[in-house]
Tab-separated table of C-alpha atoms in Angstrom:
chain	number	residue	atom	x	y	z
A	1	UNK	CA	-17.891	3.980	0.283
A	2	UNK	CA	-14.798	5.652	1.046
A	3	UNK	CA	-11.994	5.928	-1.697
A	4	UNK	CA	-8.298	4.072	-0.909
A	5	UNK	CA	-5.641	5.831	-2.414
A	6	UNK	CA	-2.179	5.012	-2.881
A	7	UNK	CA	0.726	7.313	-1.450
A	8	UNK	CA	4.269	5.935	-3.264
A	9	UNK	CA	6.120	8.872	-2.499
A	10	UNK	CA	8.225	6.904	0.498
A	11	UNK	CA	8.870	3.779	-2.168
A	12	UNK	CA	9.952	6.876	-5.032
A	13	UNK	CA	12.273	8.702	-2.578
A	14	UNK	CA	14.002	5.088	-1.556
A	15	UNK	CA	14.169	3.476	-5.138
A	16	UNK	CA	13.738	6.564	-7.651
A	17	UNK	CA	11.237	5.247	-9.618
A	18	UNK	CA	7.610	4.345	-9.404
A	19	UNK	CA	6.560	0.853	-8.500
A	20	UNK	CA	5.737	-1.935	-11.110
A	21	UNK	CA	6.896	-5.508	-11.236
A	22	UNK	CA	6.325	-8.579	-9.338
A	23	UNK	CA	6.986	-8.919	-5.584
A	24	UNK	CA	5.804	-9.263	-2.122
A	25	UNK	CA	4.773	-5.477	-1.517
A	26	UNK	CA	4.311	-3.746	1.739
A	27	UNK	CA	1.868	-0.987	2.742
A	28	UNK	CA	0.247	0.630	5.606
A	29	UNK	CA	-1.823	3.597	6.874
A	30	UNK	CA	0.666	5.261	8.135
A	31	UNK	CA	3.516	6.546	5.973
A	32	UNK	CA	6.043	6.428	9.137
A	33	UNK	CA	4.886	2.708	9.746
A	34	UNK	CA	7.721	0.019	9.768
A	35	UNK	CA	7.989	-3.000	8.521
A	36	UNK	CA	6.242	-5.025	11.934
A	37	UNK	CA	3.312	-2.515	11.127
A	38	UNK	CA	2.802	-2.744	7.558
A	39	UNK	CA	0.522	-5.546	5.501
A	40	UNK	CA	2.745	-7.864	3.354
A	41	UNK	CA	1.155	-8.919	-0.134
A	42	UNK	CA	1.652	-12.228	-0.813
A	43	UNK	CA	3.943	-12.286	-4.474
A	44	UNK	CA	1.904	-10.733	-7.227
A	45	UNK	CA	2.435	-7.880	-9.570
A	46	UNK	CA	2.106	-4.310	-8.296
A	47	UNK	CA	-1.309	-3.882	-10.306
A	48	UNK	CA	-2.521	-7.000	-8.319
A	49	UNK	CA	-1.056	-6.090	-5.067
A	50	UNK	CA	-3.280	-2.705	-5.090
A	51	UNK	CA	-5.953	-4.887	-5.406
A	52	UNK	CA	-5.650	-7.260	-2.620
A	53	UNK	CA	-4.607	-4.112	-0.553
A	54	UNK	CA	-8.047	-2.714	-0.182
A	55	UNK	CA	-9.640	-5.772	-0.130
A	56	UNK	CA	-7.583	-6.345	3.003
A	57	UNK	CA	-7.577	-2.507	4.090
A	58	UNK	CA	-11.871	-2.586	3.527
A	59	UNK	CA	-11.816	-6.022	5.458
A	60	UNK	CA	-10.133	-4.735	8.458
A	61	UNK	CA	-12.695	-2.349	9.107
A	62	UNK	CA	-9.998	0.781	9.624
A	63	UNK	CA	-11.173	3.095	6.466
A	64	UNK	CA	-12.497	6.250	7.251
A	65	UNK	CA	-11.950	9.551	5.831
A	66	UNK	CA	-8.791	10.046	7.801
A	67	UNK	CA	-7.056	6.444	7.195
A	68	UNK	CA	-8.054	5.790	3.309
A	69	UNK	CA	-4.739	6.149	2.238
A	70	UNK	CA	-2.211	3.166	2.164
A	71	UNK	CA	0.984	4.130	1.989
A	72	UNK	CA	3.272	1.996	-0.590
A	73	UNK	CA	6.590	1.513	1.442
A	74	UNK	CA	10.002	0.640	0.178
């Protein structure tokens, strides 16, 4: 199974700081992506928000060594 990591270096650049916290989080496979391409979490802490992101990224049958990295966007 292939690894999904997380890229926050778009999120970092916008808000100067790493994510944490509780909110509705957005990510996608590409780190260009806007927002009408990106997977919205529904309002859960960052930690949990990971979580349901590879569930979702693993369920939509897109991972492969190229595209196992969601992007964390700001």
């Amino acid at each position: 199974m292939t690894a999904i990591e997380f890229d926050t270096s778009a999120y970092v650049s916008s808000h100067g700081r790493q994510p944490k916290g509780r909110g509705s989080w957005a990510f996608a496979t590409d780190p260009d992506a806007d927002s009408s391409e990106a997977i919205f979490s529904p309002s859960m802490t960052y930690t949990d928000a990971k979580v349901w992101a590879r569930a979702a990224h693993r369920a939509s049958g897109e991972i492969s060594d190229d595209n196992s990295t969601l992007y964390v966007l700001p």
